[in-house]
CSV table of C-alpha atoms in Angstrom, one decimal:
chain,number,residue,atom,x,y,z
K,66,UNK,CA,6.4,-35.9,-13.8
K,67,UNK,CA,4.4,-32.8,-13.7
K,68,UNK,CA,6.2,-29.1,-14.6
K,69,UNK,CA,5.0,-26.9,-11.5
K,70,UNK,CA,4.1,-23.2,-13.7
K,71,UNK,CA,6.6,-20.8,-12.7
K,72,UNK,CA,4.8,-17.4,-10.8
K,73,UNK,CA,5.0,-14.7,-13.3
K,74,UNK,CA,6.4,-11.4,-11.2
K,75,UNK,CA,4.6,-8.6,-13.4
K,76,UNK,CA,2.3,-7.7,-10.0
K,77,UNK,CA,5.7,-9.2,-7.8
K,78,UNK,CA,7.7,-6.7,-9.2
K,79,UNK,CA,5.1,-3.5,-8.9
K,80,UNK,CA,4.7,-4.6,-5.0
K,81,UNK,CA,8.8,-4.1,-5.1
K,82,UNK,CA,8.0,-0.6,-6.5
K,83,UNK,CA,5.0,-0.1,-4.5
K,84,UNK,CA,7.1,-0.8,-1.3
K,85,UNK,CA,10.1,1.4,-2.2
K,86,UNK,CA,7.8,4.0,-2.8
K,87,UNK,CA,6.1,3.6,1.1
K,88,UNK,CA,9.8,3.9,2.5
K,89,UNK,CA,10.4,6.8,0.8
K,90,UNK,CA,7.4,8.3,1.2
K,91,UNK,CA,7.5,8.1,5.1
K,92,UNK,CA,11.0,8.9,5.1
K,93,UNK,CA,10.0,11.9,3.5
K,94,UNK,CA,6.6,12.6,5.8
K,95,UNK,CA,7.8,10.8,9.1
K,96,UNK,CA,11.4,12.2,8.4
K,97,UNK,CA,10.3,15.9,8.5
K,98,UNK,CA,11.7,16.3,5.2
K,99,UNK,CA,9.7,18.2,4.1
K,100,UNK,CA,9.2,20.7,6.5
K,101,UNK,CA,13.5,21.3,5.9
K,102,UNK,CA,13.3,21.8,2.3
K,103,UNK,CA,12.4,25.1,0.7
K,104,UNK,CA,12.4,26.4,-3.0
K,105,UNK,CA,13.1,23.6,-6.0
K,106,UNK,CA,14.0,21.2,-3.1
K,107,UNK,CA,10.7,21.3,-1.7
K,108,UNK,CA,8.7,21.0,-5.0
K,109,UNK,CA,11.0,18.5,-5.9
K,110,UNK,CA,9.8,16.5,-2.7
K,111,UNK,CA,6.4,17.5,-3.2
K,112,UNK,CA,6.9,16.1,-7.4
K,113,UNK,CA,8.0,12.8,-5.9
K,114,UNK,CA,5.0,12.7,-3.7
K,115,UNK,CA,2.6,13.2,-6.1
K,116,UNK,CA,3.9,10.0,-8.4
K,117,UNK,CA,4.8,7.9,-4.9
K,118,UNK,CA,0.8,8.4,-4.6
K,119,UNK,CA,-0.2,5.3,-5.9
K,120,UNK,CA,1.7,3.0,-3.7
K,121,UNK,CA,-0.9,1.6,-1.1
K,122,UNK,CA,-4.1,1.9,-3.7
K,123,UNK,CA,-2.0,-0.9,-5.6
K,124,UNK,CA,-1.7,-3.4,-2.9
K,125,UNK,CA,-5.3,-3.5,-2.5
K,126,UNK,CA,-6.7,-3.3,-6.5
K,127,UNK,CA,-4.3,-6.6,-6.5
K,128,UNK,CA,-5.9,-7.7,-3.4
K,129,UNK,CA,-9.1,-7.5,-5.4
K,130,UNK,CA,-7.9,-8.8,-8.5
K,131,UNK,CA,-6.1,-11.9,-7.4
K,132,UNK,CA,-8.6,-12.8,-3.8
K,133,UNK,CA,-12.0,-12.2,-5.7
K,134,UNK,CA,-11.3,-15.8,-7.4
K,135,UNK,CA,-9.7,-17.2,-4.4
K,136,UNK,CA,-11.9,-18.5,-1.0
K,137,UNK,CA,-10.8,-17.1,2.4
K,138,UNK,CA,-8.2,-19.2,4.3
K,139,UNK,CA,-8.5,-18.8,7.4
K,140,UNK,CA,-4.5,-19.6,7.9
K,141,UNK,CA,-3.8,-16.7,5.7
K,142,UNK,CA,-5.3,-14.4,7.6
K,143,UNK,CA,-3.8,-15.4,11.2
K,144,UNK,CA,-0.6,-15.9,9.8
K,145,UNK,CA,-0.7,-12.2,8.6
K,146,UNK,CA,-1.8,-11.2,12.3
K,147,UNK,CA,0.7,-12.9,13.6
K,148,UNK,CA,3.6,-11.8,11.8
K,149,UNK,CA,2.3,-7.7,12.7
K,150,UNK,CA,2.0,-9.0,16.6
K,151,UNK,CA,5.4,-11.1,16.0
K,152,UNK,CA,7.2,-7.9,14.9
K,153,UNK,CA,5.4,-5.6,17.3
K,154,UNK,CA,6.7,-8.0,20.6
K,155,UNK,CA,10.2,-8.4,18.9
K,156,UNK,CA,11.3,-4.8,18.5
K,157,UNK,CA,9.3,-3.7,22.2
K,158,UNK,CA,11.6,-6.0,23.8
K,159,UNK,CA,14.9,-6.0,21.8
K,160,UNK,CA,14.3,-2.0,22.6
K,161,UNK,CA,14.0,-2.1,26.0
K,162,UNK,CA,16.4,-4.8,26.7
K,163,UNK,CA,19.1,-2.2,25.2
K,164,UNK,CA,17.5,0.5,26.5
K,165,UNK,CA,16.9,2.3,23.0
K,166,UNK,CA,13.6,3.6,23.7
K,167,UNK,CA,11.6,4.8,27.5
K,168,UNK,CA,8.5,3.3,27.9
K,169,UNK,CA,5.8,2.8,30.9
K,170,UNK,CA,4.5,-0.9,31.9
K,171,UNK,CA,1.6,0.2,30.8
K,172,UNK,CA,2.5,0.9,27.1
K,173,UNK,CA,4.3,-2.1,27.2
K,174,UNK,CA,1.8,-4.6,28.0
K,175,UNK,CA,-0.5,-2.8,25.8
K,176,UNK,CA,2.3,-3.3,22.9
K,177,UNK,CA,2.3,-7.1,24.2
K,178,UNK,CA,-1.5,-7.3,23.0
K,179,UNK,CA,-2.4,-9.0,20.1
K,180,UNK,CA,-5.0,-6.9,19.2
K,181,UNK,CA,-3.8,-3.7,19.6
K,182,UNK,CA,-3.4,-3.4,16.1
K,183,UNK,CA,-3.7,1.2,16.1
K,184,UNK,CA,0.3,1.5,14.8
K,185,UNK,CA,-0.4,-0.2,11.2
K,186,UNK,CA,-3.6,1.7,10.2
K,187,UNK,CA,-2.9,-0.6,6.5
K,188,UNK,CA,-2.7,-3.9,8.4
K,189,UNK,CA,-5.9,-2.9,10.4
K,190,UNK,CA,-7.5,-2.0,7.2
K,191,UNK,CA,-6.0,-4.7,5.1
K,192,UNK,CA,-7.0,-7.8,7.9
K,193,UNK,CA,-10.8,-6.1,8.0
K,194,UNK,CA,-10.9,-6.1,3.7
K,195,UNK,CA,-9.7,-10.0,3.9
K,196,UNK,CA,-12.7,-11.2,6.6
K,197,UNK,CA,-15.4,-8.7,4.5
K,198,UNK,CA,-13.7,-10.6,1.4
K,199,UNK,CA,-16.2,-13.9,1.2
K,200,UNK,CA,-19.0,-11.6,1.2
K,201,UNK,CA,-17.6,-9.2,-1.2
K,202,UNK,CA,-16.5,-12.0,-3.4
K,203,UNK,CA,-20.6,-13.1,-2.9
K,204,UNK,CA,-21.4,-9.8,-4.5
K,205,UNK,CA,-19.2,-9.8,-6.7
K,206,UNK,CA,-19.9,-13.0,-8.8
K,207,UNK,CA,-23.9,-12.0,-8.6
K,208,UNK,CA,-23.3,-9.0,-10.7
K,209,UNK,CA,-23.4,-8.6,-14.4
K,210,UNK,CA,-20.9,-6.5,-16.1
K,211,UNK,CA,-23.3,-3.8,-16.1
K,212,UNK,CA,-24.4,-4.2,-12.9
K,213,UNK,CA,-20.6,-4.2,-11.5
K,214,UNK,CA,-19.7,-0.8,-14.1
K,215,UNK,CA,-22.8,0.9,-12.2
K,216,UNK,CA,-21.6,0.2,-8.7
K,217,UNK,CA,-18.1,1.6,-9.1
K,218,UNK,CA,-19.1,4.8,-11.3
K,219,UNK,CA,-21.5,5.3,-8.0
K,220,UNK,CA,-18.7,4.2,-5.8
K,221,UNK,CA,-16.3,6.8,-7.3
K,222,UNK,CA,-19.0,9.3,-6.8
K,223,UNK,CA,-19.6,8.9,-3.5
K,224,UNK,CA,-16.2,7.6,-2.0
K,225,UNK,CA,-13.8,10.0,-4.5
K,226,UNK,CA,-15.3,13.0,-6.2
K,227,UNK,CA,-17.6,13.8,-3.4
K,228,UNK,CA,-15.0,13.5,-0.6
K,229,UNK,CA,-12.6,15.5,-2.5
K,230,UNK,CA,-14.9,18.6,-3.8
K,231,UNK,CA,-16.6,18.7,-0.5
K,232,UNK,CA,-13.8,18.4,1.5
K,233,UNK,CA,-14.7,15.4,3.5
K,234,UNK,CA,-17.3,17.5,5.2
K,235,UNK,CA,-20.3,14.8,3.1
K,236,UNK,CA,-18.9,12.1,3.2
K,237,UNK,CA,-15.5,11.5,5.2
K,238,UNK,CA,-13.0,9.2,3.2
K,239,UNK,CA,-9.4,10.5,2.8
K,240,UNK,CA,-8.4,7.2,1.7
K,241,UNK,CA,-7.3,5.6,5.4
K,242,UNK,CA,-10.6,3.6,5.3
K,243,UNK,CA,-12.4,0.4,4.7
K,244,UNK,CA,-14.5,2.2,2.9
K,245,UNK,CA,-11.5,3.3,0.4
K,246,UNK,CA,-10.5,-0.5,0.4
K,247,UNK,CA,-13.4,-2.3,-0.3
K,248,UNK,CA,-13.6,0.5,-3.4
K,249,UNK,CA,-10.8,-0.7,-4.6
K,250,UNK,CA,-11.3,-4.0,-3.7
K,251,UNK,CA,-14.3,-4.0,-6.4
K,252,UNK,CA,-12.0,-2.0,-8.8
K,253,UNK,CA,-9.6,-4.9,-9.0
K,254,UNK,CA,-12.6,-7.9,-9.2
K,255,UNK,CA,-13.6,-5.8,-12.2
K,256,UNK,CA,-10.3,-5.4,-14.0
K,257,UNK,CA,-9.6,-9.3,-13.3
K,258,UNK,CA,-13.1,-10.9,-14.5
K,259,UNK,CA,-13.4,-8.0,-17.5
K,260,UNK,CA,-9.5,-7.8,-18.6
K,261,UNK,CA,-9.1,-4.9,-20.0
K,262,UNK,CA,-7.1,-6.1,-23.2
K,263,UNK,CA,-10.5,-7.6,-24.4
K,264,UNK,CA,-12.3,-4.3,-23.5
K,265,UNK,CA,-14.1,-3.0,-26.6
K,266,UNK,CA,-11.8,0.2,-26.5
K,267,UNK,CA,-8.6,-1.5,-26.1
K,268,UNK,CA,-8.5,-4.9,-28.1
K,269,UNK,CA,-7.9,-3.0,-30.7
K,270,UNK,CA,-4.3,-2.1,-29.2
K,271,UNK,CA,-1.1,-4.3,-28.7
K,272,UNK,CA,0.1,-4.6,-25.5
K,273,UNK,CA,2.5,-1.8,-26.4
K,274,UNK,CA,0.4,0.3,-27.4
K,275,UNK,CA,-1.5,-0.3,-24.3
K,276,UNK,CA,1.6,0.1,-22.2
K,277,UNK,CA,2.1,3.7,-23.6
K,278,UNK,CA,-1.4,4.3,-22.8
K,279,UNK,CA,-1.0,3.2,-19.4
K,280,UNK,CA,2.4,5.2,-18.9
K,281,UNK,CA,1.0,8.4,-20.6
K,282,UNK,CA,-2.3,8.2,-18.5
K,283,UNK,CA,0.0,8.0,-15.3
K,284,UNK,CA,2.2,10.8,-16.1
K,285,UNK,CA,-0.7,13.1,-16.8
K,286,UNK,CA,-2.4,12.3,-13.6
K,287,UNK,CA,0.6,13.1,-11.3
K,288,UNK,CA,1.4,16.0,-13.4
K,289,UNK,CA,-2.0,17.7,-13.0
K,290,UNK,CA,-2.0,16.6,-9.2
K,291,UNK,CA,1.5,18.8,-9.2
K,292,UNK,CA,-0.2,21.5,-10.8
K,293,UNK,CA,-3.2,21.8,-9.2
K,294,UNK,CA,-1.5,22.1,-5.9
K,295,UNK,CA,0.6,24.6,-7.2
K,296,UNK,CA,-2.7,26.3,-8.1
K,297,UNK,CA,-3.4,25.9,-4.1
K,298,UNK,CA,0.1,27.6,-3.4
K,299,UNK,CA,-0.7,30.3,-5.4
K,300,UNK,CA,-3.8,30.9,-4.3
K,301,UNK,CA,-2.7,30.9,-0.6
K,302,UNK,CA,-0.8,34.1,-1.5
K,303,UNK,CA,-4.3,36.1,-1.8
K,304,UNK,CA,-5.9,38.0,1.2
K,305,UNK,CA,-9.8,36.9,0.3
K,306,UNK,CA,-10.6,34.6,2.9
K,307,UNK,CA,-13.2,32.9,0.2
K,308,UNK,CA,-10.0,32.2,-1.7
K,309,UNK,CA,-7.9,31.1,1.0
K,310,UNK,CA,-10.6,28.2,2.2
K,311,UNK,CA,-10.5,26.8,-1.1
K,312,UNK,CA,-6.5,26.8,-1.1
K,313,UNK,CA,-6.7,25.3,2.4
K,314,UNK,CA,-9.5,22.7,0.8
K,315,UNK,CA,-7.0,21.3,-1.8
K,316,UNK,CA,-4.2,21.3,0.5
K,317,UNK,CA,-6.1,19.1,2.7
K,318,UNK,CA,-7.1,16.4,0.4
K,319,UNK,CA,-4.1,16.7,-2.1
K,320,UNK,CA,-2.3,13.6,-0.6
K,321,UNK,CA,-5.1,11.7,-0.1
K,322,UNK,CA,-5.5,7.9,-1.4
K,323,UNK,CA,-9.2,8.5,-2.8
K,324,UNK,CA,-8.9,11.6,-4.7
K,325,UNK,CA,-10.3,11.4,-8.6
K,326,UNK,CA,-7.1,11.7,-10.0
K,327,UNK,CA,-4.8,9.0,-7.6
K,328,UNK,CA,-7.6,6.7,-8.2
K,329,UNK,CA,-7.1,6.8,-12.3
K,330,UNK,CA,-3.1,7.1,-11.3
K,331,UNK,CA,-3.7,4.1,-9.6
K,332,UNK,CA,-5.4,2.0,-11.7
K,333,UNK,CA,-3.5,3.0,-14.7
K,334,UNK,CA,0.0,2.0,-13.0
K,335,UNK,CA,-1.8,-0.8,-12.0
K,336,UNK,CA,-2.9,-1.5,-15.6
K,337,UNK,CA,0.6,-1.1,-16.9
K,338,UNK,CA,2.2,-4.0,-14.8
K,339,UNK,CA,-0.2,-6.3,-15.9
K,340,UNK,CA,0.8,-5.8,-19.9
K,341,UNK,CA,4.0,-6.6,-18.2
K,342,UNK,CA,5.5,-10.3,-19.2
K,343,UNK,CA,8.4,-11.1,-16.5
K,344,UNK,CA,9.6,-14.6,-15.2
K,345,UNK,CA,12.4,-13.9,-12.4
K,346,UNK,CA,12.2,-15.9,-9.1
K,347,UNK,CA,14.7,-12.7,-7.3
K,348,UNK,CA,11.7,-10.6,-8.1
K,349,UNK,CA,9.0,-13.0,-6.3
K,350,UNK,CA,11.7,-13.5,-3.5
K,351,UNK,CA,11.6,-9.8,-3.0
K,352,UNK,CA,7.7,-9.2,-3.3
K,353,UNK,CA,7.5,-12.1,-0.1
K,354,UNK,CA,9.6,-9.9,2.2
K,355,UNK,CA,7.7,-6.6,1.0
K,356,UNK,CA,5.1,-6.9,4.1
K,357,UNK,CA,7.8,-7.1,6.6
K,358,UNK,CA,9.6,-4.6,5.4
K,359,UNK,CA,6.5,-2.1,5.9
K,360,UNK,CA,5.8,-3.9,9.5
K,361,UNK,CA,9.7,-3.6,10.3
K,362,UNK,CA,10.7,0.0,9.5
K,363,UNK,CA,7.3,1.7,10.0
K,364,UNK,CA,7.1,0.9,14.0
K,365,UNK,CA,6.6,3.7,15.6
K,366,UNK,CA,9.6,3.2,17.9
K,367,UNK,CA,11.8,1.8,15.2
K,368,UNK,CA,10.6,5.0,13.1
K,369,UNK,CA,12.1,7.5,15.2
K,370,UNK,CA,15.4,5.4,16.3
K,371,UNK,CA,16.2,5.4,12.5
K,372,UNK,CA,15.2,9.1,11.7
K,373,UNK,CA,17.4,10.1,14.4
K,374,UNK,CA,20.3,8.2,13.7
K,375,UNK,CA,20.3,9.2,10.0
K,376,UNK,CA,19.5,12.7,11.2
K,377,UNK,CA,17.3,13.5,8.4
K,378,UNK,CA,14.4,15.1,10.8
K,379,UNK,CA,17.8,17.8,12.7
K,380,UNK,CA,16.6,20.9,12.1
K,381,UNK,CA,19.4,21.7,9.7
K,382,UNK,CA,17.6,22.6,6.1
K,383,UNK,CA,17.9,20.3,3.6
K,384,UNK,CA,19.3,21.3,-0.2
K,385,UNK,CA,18.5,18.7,-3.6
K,386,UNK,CA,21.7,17.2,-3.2
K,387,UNK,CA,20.3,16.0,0.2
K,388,UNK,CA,18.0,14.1,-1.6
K,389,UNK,CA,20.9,12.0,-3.1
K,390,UNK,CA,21.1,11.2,0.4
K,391,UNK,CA,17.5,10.3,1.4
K,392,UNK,CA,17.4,8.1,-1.4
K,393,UNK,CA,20.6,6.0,-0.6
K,394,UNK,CA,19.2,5.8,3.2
K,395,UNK,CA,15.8,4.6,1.4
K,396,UNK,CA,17.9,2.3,-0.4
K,397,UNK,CA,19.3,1.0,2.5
K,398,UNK,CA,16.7,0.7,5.2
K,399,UNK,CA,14.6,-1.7,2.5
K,400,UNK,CA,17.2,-3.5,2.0
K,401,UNK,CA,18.0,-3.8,5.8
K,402,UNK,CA,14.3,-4.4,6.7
K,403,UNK,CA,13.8,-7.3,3.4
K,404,UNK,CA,17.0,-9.5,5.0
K,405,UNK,CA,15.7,-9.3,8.2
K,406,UNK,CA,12.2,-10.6,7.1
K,407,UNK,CA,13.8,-13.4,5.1
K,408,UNK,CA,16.2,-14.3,7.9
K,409,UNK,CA,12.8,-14.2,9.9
K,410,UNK,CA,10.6,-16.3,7.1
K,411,UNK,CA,13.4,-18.8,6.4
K,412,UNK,CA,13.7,-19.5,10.3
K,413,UNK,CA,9.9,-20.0,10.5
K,414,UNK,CA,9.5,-22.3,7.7
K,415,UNK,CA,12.2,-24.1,8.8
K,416,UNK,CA,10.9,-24.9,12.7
K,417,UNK,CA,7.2,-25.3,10.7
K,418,UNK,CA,8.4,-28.0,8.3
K,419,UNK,CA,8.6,-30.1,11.3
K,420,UNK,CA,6.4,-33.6,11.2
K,421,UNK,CA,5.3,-32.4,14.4
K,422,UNK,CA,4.5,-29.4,14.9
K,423,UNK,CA,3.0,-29.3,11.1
K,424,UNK,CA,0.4,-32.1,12.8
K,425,UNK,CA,-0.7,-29.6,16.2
K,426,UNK,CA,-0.6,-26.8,13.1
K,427,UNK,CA,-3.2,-28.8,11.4
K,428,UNK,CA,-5.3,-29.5,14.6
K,429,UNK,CA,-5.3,-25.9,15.6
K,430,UNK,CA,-6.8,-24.9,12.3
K,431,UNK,CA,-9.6,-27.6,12.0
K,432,UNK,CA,-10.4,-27.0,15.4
K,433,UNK,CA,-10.7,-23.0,14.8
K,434,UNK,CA,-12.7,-23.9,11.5
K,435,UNK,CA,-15.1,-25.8,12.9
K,436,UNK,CA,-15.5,-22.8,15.6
């Protein structure tokens, strides 16, 4: 009998991270947190912020490194559209039927919509990178190595540095775009078909070694992120108007997902998880649920019920211990949201594993294919 390979959880347990860091990073934006903090609070917040960066630029440099060997599935990518319009219909109705939120027929049909897809700006981004995939993939397996290096040094020219010195006003990428994800998208190809441990500057390392580097590259990259907008704070504080548009120029692009330094933050945590050797089937259980965890708490209706309720965004200020808090409420609300997406997944597969409906399932896909 055959031994089916255990999934290692190295890039299942950074999408754990990476998801716990997107909770608290809209708890912390959505939640008005910031805007209650003042003094080491707020720079404490703003700290946080600057290391939580990274969390969406992982998902897709692992979207890259795993789907550039992989062909599109068709399946895949409805079942992923489904389960954003499943959770969208759900939580409109559950809503009103309690009468938790006030909403117009109009906005209600329009939330009955499959393609009204505006609310998740990731899973519109993320659905568009997976039908552009195929072609990418094309690209990708027609460069050399050389070739490939070329077109992301240009690619972080154009889609980073340029953006960020110029303020968007060249060429408009904060990050939010497909432009951003197909970047990375090419980042990860790279880093999968030229691992980096047999890189000409790192096979001379062990893996610790390479871990440290990984780690200390990280650390410096938030760090100096922290710093520079602390440069932008202090700058603010000067009358020259020169001065102040350059304060207001950082500020604006600080937080974005494509600046110079959260691209190398990026890659380097991504880097660090893949020295990583773990076996643990809780940890793959846990990177399933990840997507309906984003999908479930980040509704827009869902956001402000919870906000409320947990009364982070009163207008009472908040002090550091209130961050004790925020981070048990984090805690909770991923935990809350991953039970409710295994309830949901276990449920599905369950009514699915049916003789059945597994045979229409198979019809509707060979009949879309062949469309």
């Amino acid at each position: 009998m055959m031994k089916i390979k255990e999934r290692e959880s190295n890039f299942e347990l950074m999408r754990v991270i990476s998801m716990f860091m997107i909770v608290f990073w809209h708890v912390l934006v959505h939640g008005k947190v910031l805007e209650h903090t003042t003094g080491v609070t707020n720079l404490l917040c703003y700290l946080l912020m600057c290391i939580f960066l990274v969390h969406v630029n992982s998902f897709i440099l692992a979207c890259g490194y795993f789907q550039s060997e992989h062909q599109f599935s068709l399946k895949k990518f409805l079942n992923l559209f489904c389960l954003q319009w499943f959770y969208r219909v759900v939580i409109i109705i559950i809503l009103s039927l309690f009468n938790l939120i006030s909403i117009s027929k109009v906005d209600f049909i329009n939330e009955l919509l499959p393609l009204d897809v505006a609310d998740y700006w990731f899973i519109n981004c993320y659905l568009t990178l997976y039908l552009l995939s195929p072609y990418l993939n094309k690209l990708i397996s027609s460069l050399t190595n050389k070739e490939h290096k070329k077109l992301l040094l240009l690619s972080f020219v154009l889609f980073s540095i340029v953006p960020y010195i110029t303020s968007a006003r060249t060429i408009d990428n904060s990050g939010y775009t497909i432009i951003q994800f197909c970047f990375l998208y090419l980042i990860g190809a790279y880093l999968k078909k030229y691992p980096i441990k047999e890189n000409y500057y790192f096979r001379r390392f062990t893996r610790e070694k390479r871990q440290l580097i990984f780690l200390t590259l990280f650390i410096v990259c938030f760090t100096l992120n922290f710093i520079i907008m602390l440069f932008a704070n202090q700058l603010d504080t000067y009358s020259n108007e020169l001065v102040k548009e350059i304060a207001s120029c950082i500020r604006n692009s600080q937080f974005n997902y494509s600046t110079p330094l959260v691209i190398i933050q990026s890659i380097s945590y991504f880097l660090y998880f893949e020295t990583l050797k773990i076996k643990n089937k809780k940890i793959n259980i846990l990177a399933s649920v990840t997507l309906g965890v984003y999908l479930i708490h980040d509704n827009t209706y869902i956001r402000n019920i919870i906000y409320k309720a947990i009364k982070i965004n009163s207008n009472k200020m908040l002090t550091s211990s209130s961050l004790i808090y925020i981070l048990i409420c984090t805690l909770l609300m991923f935990i809350v949201c991953s039970l409710i997406e295994l309830i949901r997944h276990n449920i599905t597969k369950f009514i699915c594993n049916k003789k059945n409906i597994i045979a229409k399932k198979n019809k509707f896909y060979d009949y879309l294919g062949r469309l």
